mmCIF file of C-alpha atoms in Angstrom:
data_model
loop_
_atom_site.group_PDB
_atom_site.id
_atom_site.type_symbol
_atom_site.label_atom_id
_atom_site.label_comp_id
_atom_site.label_asym_id
_atom_site.label_seq_id
_atom_site.Cartn_x
_atom_site.Cartn_y
_atom_site.Cartn_z
ATOM 1 C CA MET A 1 -2.065 1.468 -21.300
ATOM 2 C CA ASN A 2 -4.402 0.456 -18.502
ATOM 3 C CA THR A 3 -7.313 2.883 -18.429
ATOM 4 C CA LEU A 4 -8.625 1.519 -15.141
ATOM 5 C CA SER A 5 -5.945 3.461 -13.274
ATOM 6 C CA TYR A 6 -7.513 6.740 -14.414
ATOM 7 C CA LYS A 7 -10.852 6.317 -12.670
ATOM 8 C CA THR A 8 -12.149 9.387 -10.888
ATOM 9 C CA ILE A 9 -12.750 8.753 -7.215
ATOM 10 C CA SER A 10 -16.037 10.219 -6.065
ATOM 11 C CA ALA A 11 -16.560 10.605 -2.325
ATOM 12 C CA ASN A 12 -19.721 9.359 -0.660
ATOM 13 C CA LYS A 13 -21.168 9.481 2.823
ATOM 14 C CA GLU A 14 -19.186 6.450 4.006
ATOM 15 C CA THR A 15 -15.760 7.455 2.634
ATOM 16 C CA VAL A 16 -15.781 11.103 3.751
ATOM 17 C CA GLN A 17 -13.281 12.138 6.454
ATOM 18 C CA LYS A 18 -15.017 14.854 8.486
ATOM 19 C CA GLU A 19 -13.090 16.827 11.089
ATOM 20 C CA TRP A 20 -13.999 19.345 13.780
ATOM 21 C CA VAL A 21 -12.281 22.731 13.501
ATOM 22 C CA VAL A 22 -12.400 25.873 15.648
ATOM 23 C CA VAL A 23 -12.185 29.303 14.016
ATOM 24 C CA ASP A 24 -11.528 32.417 16.101
ATOM 25 C CA ALA A 25 -13.513 35.342 14.660
ATOM 26 C CA THR A 26 -11.764 38.061 16.662
ATOM 27 C CA ASP A 27 -11.087 41.098 14.422
ATOM 28 C CA GLN A 28 -12.107 39.196 11.271
ATOM 29 C CA ILE A 29 -14.121 40.916 8.546
ATOM 30 C CA VAL A 30 -17.584 39.364 8.322
ATOM 31 C CA GLY A 31 -17.788 38.701 4.581
ATOM 32 C CA ARG A 32 -14.290 37.273 4.204
ATOM 33 C CA LEU A 33 -14.759 35.092 7.272
ATOM 34 C CA GLY A 34 -18.114 33.910 5.919
ATOM 35 C CA SER A 35 -16.728 32.908 2.530
ATOM 36 C CA LYS A 36 -13.863 30.914 4.068
ATOM 37 C CA VAL A 37 -16.190 29.202 6.546
ATOM 38 C CA ALA A 38 -18.582 28.349 3.691
ATOM 39 C CA LYS A 39 -15.700 26.722 1.791
ATOM 40 C CA LEU A 40 -14.727 24.743 4.913
ATOM 41 C CA LEU A 41 -18.325 23.583 5.379
ATOM 42 C CA ARG A 42 -18.548 22.599 1.721
ATOM 43 C CA GLY A 43 -15.203 20.758 1.738
ATOM 44 C CA LYS A 44 -13.621 22.720 -1.074
ATOM 45 C CA TYR A 45 -10.205 22.759 0.609
ATOM 46 C CA LYS A 46 -10.043 18.933 0.505
ATOM 47 C CA PRO A 47 -8.567 17.001 -2.423
ATOM 48 C CA ASN A 48 -11.535 14.591 -2.582
ATOM 49 C CA PHE A 49 -14.182 17.332 -2.935
ATOM 50 C CA THR A 50 -17.395 16.086 -4.491
ATOM 51 C CA PRO A 51 -20.068 18.708 -5.289
ATOM 52 C CA HIS A 52 -23.142 16.651 -4.387
ATOM 53 C CA VAL A 53 -21.858 15.180 -1.092
ATOM 54 C CA ASP A 54 -21.435 16.695 2.373
ATOM 55 C CA CYS A 55 -17.661 16.230 2.544
ATOM 56 C CA GLY A 56 -16.854 19.367 4.554
ATOM 57 C CA ASP A 57 -15.802 19.816 8.155
ATOM 58 C CA ASN A 58 -17.832 20.701 11.214
ATOM 59 C CA VAL A 59 -16.925 24.318 11.984
ATOM 60 C CA ILE A 60 -17.094 26.000 15.400
ATOM 61 C CA ILE A 61 -16.823 29.806 15.369
ATOM 62 C CA ILE A 62 -15.863 31.425 18.680
ATOM 63 C CA ASN A 63 -15.771 35.140 19.607
ATOM 64 C CA ALA A 64 -18.421 35.880 16.981
ATOM 65 C CA ASP A 65 -19.356 39.121 18.735
ATOM 66 C CA LYS A 66 -15.889 40.569 17.950
ATOM 67 C CA VAL A 67 -16.208 40.576 14.144
ATOM 68 C CA LYS A 68 -15.694 43.754 12.130
ATOM 69 C CA MET A 69 -17.161 45.372 9.032
ATOM 70 C CA THR A 70 -15.373 47.921 6.892
ATOM 71 C CA GLY A 71 -16.697 51.384 6.175
ATOM 72 C CA LYS A 72 -20.215 52.271 7.281
ATOM 73 C CA LYS A 73 -21.656 48.805 6.661
ATOM 74 C CA TRP A 74 -22.807 48.432 10.295
ATOM 75 C CA THR A 75 -25.446 51.098 9.729
ATOM 76 C CA GLU A 76 -25.862 51.474 5.960
ATOM 77 C CA LYS A 77 -25.980 47.839 4.765
ATOM 78 C CA ILE A 78 -29.575 46.612 4.683
ATOM 79 C CA TYR A 79 -30.886 43.051 4.793
ATOM 80 C CA TYR A 80 -34.407 42.750 3.392
ATOM 81 C CA SER A 81 -36.975 40.124 4.324
ATOM 82 C CA TYR A 82 -40.603 39.696 3.418
ATOM 83 C CA THR A 83 -43.338 38.291 5.661
ATOM 84 C CA GLY A 84 -45.621 37.294 2.807
ATOM 85 C CA TYR A 85 -48.308 39.824 3.701
ATOM 86 C CA PRO A 86 -49.029 43.140 1.949
ATOM 87 C CA GLY A 87 -46.747 45.808 3.370
ATOM 88 C CA GLY A 88 -44.679 43.104 5.043
ATOM 89 C CA GLN A 89 -41.264 44.085 3.732
ATOM 90 C CA ARG A 90 -38.834 44.393 6.645
ATOM 91 C CA GLU A 91 -35.319 45.753 6.704
ATOM 92 C CA ASN A 92 -32.522 45.152 9.195
ATOM 93 C CA THR A 93 -29.009 46.520 9.482
ATOM 94 C CA PRO A 94 -26.126 44.459 10.866
ATOM 95 C CA ALA A 95 -26.044 46.732 13.931
ATOM 96 C CA SER A 96 -29.719 46.062 14.670
ATOM 97 C CA ILE A 97 -29.218 42.305 14.241
ATOM 98 C CA MET A 98 -26.221 42.330 16.622
ATOM 99 C CA ALA A 99 -28.234 44.283 19.223
ATOM 100 C CA LYS A 100 -30.791 41.467 19.540
ATOM 101 C CA PRO A 101 -30.294 38.330 21.661
ATOM 102 C CA ASN A 102 -28.057 35.814 19.825
ATOM 103 C CA GLY A 103 -27.282 38.607 17.351
ATOM 104 C CA ALA A 104 -23.779 37.423 16.478
ATOM 105 C CA ASP A 105 -25.123 33.938 15.761
ATOM 106 C CA ARG A 106 -27.919 35.297 13.562
ATOM 107 C CA LEU A 107 -25.661 37.631 11.596
ATOM 108 C CA LEU A 108 -22.913 35.101 10.839
ATOM 109 C CA ARG A 109 -25.438 32.361 10.060
ATOM 110 C CA LYS A 110 -27.193 34.709 7.595
ATOM 111 C CA VAL A 111 -23.867 35.594 5.928
ATOM 112 C CA VAL A 112 -22.693 31.974 5.615
ATOM 113 C CA LYS A 113 -26.115 30.747 4.447
ATOM 114 C CA GLY A 114 -25.976 33.188 1.528
ATOM 115 C CA MET A 115 -22.690 31.615 0.395
ATOM 116 C CA LEU A 116 -23.890 28.000 0.443
ATOM 117 C CA PRO A 117 -25.949 26.209 -2.233
ATOM 118 C CA LYS A 118 -29.663 27.006 -2.224
ATOM 119 C CA ASN A 119 -30.894 23.402 -1.959
ATOM 120 C CA ARG A 120 -31.215 20.547 0.546
ATOM 121 C CA LEU A 121 -27.444 20.080 0.634
ATOM 122 C CA GLY A 122 -26.947 23.727 1.617
ATOM 123 C CA ALA A 123 -29.445 23.358 4.466
ATOM 124 C CA GLN A 124 -27.666 20.213 5.628
ATOM 125 C CA LEU A 125 -24.260 21.949 5.495
ATOM 126 C CA LEU A 126 -25.561 24.831 7.607
ATOM 127 C CA GLY A 127 -26.308 22.292 10.335
ATOM 128 C CA ASN A 128 -22.542 21.642 10.597
ATOM 129 C CA LEU A 129 -21.938 25.237 11.746
ATOM 130 C CA TYR A 130 -21.758 26.112 15.458
ATOM 131 C CA ILE A 131 -21.449 29.779 16.447
ATOM 132 C CA TYR A 132 -20.650 31.111 19.933
ATOM 133 C CA ALA A 133 -20.405 34.773 20.986
ATOM 134 C CA GLY A 134 -17.758 34.089 23.642
ATOM 135 C CA ALA A 135 -14.528 32.107 23.771
ATOM 136 C CA GLU A 136 -16.130 28.954 25.250
ATOM 137 C CA HIS A 137 -17.901 26.240 23.255
ATOM 138 C CA LYS A 138 -19.701 22.991 24.085
ATOM 139 C CA GLN A 139 -17.950 20.707 21.588
ATOM 140 C CA GLN A 140 -14.907 19.832 23.731
ATOM 141 C CA ALA A 141 -15.713 16.112 23.507
ATOM 142 C CA GLN A 142 -15.109 16.131 19.729
ATOM 143 C CA GLN A 143 -11.503 17.346 20.290
ATOM 144 C CA PRO A 144 -11.607 20.050 17.605
ATOM 145 C CA LYS A 145 -8.396 21.447 16.223
ATOM 146 C CA THR A 146 -7.862 25.198 16.132
ATOM 147 C CA ILE A 147 -7.035 26.594 12.707
ATOM 148 C CA ASP A 148 -5.892 30.014 11.535
ATOM 149 C CA ILE A 149 -8.515 31.102 9.020
ATOM 150 C CA ASN A 150 -6.079 33.654 7.516
ATOM 151 C CA GLN A 151 -4.000 30.791 6.061
ATOM 152 C CA TYR A 152 -6.874 29.858 3.689
ATOM 153 C CA LYS A 153 -7.724 31.637 0.471
#
Protein backbone atom coordinates (compact mmCIF):
# COMPACT_ATOMS: atom_id res chain seq x y z
CA MET A 1 0.00 0.00 0.00
CA ASN A 2 1.34 3.41 -0.96
CA THR A 3 1.17 5.67 2.08
CA LEU A 4 2.04 8.76 0.07
CA SER A 5 -1.53 8.92 -1.22
CA TYR A 6 -2.79 9.58 2.31
CA LYS A 7 -1.02 12.88 2.86
CA THR A 8 -3.10 15.60 4.46
CA ILE A 9 -3.31 18.69 2.31
CA SER A 10 -2.84 21.84 4.34
CA ALA A 11 -3.89 25.12 2.74
CA ASN A 12 -1.57 28.11 2.72
CA LYS A 13 -1.80 31.70 1.60
CA GLU A 14 -0.99 30.87 -2.03
CA THR A 15 -3.36 27.91 -2.47
CA VAL A 16 -6.44 29.43 -0.82
CA GLN A 17 -9.45 30.19 -3.05
CA LYS A 18 -11.09 33.30 -1.58
CA GLU A 19 -14.45 34.49 -2.86
CA TRP A 20 -16.60 37.57 -2.33
CA VAL A 21 -20.10 36.91 -0.99
CA VAL A 22 -23.03 39.20 -0.18
CA VAL A 23 -25.31 38.42 2.76
CA ASP A 24 -28.65 40.19 3.17
CA ALA A 25 -29.32 40.80 6.88
CA THR A 26 -32.97 41.77 6.49
CA ASP A 27 -35.05 40.17 9.29
CA GLN A 28 -32.11 38.01 10.44
CA ILE A 29 -31.48 37.44 14.14
CA VAL A 30 -28.21 39.09 15.17
CA GLY A 31 -26.53 36.21 16.99
CA ARG A 32 -27.37 33.53 14.43
CA LEU A 33 -26.31 35.80 11.58
CA GLY A 34 -23.07 36.59 13.42
CA SER A 35 -22.15 32.94 13.97
CA LYS A 36 -22.74 32.04 10.31
CA VAL A 37 -20.78 35.06 9.10
CA ALA A 38 -17.93 34.16 11.47
CA LYS A 39 -17.83 30.65 9.98
CA LEU A 40 -17.77 32.12 6.46
CA LEU A 41 -14.93 34.46 7.41
CA ARG A 42 -13.01 31.59 8.99
CA GLY A 43 -13.56 29.24 6.03
CA LYS A 44 -15.18 26.45 7.99
CA TYR A 45 -17.68 25.68 5.22
CA LYS A 46 -14.83 24.82 2.81
CA PRO A 47 -13.39 21.32 2.47
CA ASN A 48 -9.78 22.57 2.66
CA PHE A 49 -10.22 24.40 6.00
CA THR A 50 -6.96 24.93 7.83
CA PRO A 51 -7.18 26.40 11.36
CA HIS A 52 -4.07 28.61 11.22
CA VAL A 53 -4.63 30.11 7.74
CA ASP A 54 -7.02 32.80 6.50
CA CYS A 55 -8.91 30.56 4.07
CA GLY A 56 -12.34 32.18 4.46
CA ASP A 57 -14.31 34.40 2.13
CA ASN A 58 -14.67 38.16 2.04
CA VAL A 59 -18.17 38.85 3.36
CA ILE A 60 -20.32 41.89 2.57
CA ILE A 61 -23.37 42.38 4.81
CA ILE A 62 -26.10 44.64 3.42
CA ASN A 63 -29.25 45.97 5.16
CA ALA A 64 -27.52 45.68 8.54
CA ASP A 65 -29.94 48.18 10.07
CA LYS A 66 -32.84 45.72 9.55
CA VAL A 67 -31.59 42.97 11.88
CA LYS A 68 -33.74 41.67 14.73
CA MET A 69 -33.24 40.45 18.28
CA THR A 70 -35.61 38.16 20.12
CA GLY A 71 -37.28 39.03 23.40
CA LYS A 72 -36.22 42.18 25.22
CA LYS A 73 -32.56 41.97 24.19
CA TRP A 74 -32.63 45.41 22.51
CA THR A 75 -32.97 47.05 25.92
CA GLU A 76 -31.94 44.46 28.51
CA LYS A 77 -28.77 42.96 26.99
CA ILE A 78 -25.71 44.86 28.21
CA TYR A 79 -22.27 45.11 26.63
CA TYR A 80 -19.59 46.12 29.14
CA SER A 81 -16.36 47.94 28.36
CA TYR A 82 -13.66 49.37 30.56
CA THR A 83 -11.63 52.52 29.88
CA GLY A 84 -8.74 51.52 32.11
CA TYR A 85 -9.35 54.30 34.63
CA PRO A 86 -10.96 53.97 38.08
CA GLY A 87 -14.72 54.16 37.70
CA GLY A 88 -14.34 53.71 33.96
CA GLN A 89 -16.71 50.79 33.47
CA ARG A 90 -19.19 51.62 30.70
CA GLU A 91 -22.29 49.77 29.62
CA ASN A 92 -24.16 49.89 26.33
CA THR A 93 -27.33 48.22 25.13
CA PRO A 94 -27.84 47.16 21.50
CA ALA A 95 -30.48 49.89 21.14
CA SER A 96 -28.04 52.58 22.28
CA ILE A 97 -25.35 51.27 19.91
CA MET A 98 -27.79 51.30 16.96
CA ALA A 99 -28.84 54.88 17.79
CA LYS A 100 -25.30 56.18 17.23
CA PRO A 101 -23.80 56.96 13.81
CA ASN A 102 -22.66 53.73 12.08
CA GLY A 103 -24.54 51.84 14.80
CA ALA A 104 -25.43 48.83 12.67
CA ASP A 105 -21.79 48.47 11.63
CA ARG A 106 -20.58 48.71 15.23
CA LEU A 107 -23.11 46.23 16.58
CA LEU A 108 -22.57 43.52 13.96
CA ARG A 109 -18.79 43.97 14.05
CA LYS A 110 -18.86 43.55 17.86
CA VAL A 111 -21.00 40.39 17.56
CA VAL A 112 -18.84 38.79 14.85
CA LYS A 113 -15.58 39.75 16.59
CA GLY A 114 -16.69 37.85 19.70
CA MET A 115 -17.09 34.69 17.59
CA LEU A 116 -13.65 34.82 15.96
CA PRO A 117 -10.33 33.68 17.47
CA LYS A 118 -8.77 36.09 19.96
CA ASN A 119 -5.38 36.40 18.23
CA ARG A 120 -3.73 38.03 15.20
CA LEU A 121 -5.60 35.72 12.83
CA GLY A 122 -8.95 36.82 14.27
CA ALA A 123 -8.02 40.48 13.77
CA GLN A 124 -6.99 39.74 10.20
CA LEU A 125 -10.26 37.87 9.52
CA LEU A 126 -12.29 40.81 10.82
CA GLY A 127 -10.70 42.92 8.09
CA ASN A 128 -12.47 40.72 5.51
CA LEU A 129 -15.88 41.88 6.77
CA TYR A 130 -17.71 44.79 5.11
CA ILE A 131 -20.96 46.02 6.67
CA TYR A 132 -23.43 48.47 5.10
CA ALA A 133 -26.66 49.79 6.65
CA GLY A 134 -28.43 50.11 3.29
CA ALA A 135 -28.84 47.89 0.24
CA GLU A 136 -25.92 49.45 -1.70
CA HIS A 137 -22.26 48.50 -1.30
CA LYS A 138 -18.97 49.66 -2.83
CA GLN A 139 -17.55 46.26 -3.78
CA GLN A 140 -19.26 45.91 -7.18
CA ALA A 141 -15.89 45.56 -8.94
CA GLN A 142 -15.19 42.28 -7.11
CA GLN A 143 -18.37 40.73 -8.61
CA PRO A 144 -19.61 39.20 -5.35
CA LYS A 145 -22.16 36.43 -5.42
CA THR A 146 -25.30 36.70 -3.32
CA ILE A 147 -25.87 33.79 -0.96
CA ASP A 148 -28.81 32.80 1.22
CA ILE A 149 -27.40 32.64 4.74
CA ASN A 150 -30.34 30.45 5.87
CA GLN A 151 -28.96 27.55 3.79
CA TYR A 152 -25.90 27.30 6.11
CA LYS A 153 -25.85 25.65 9.50
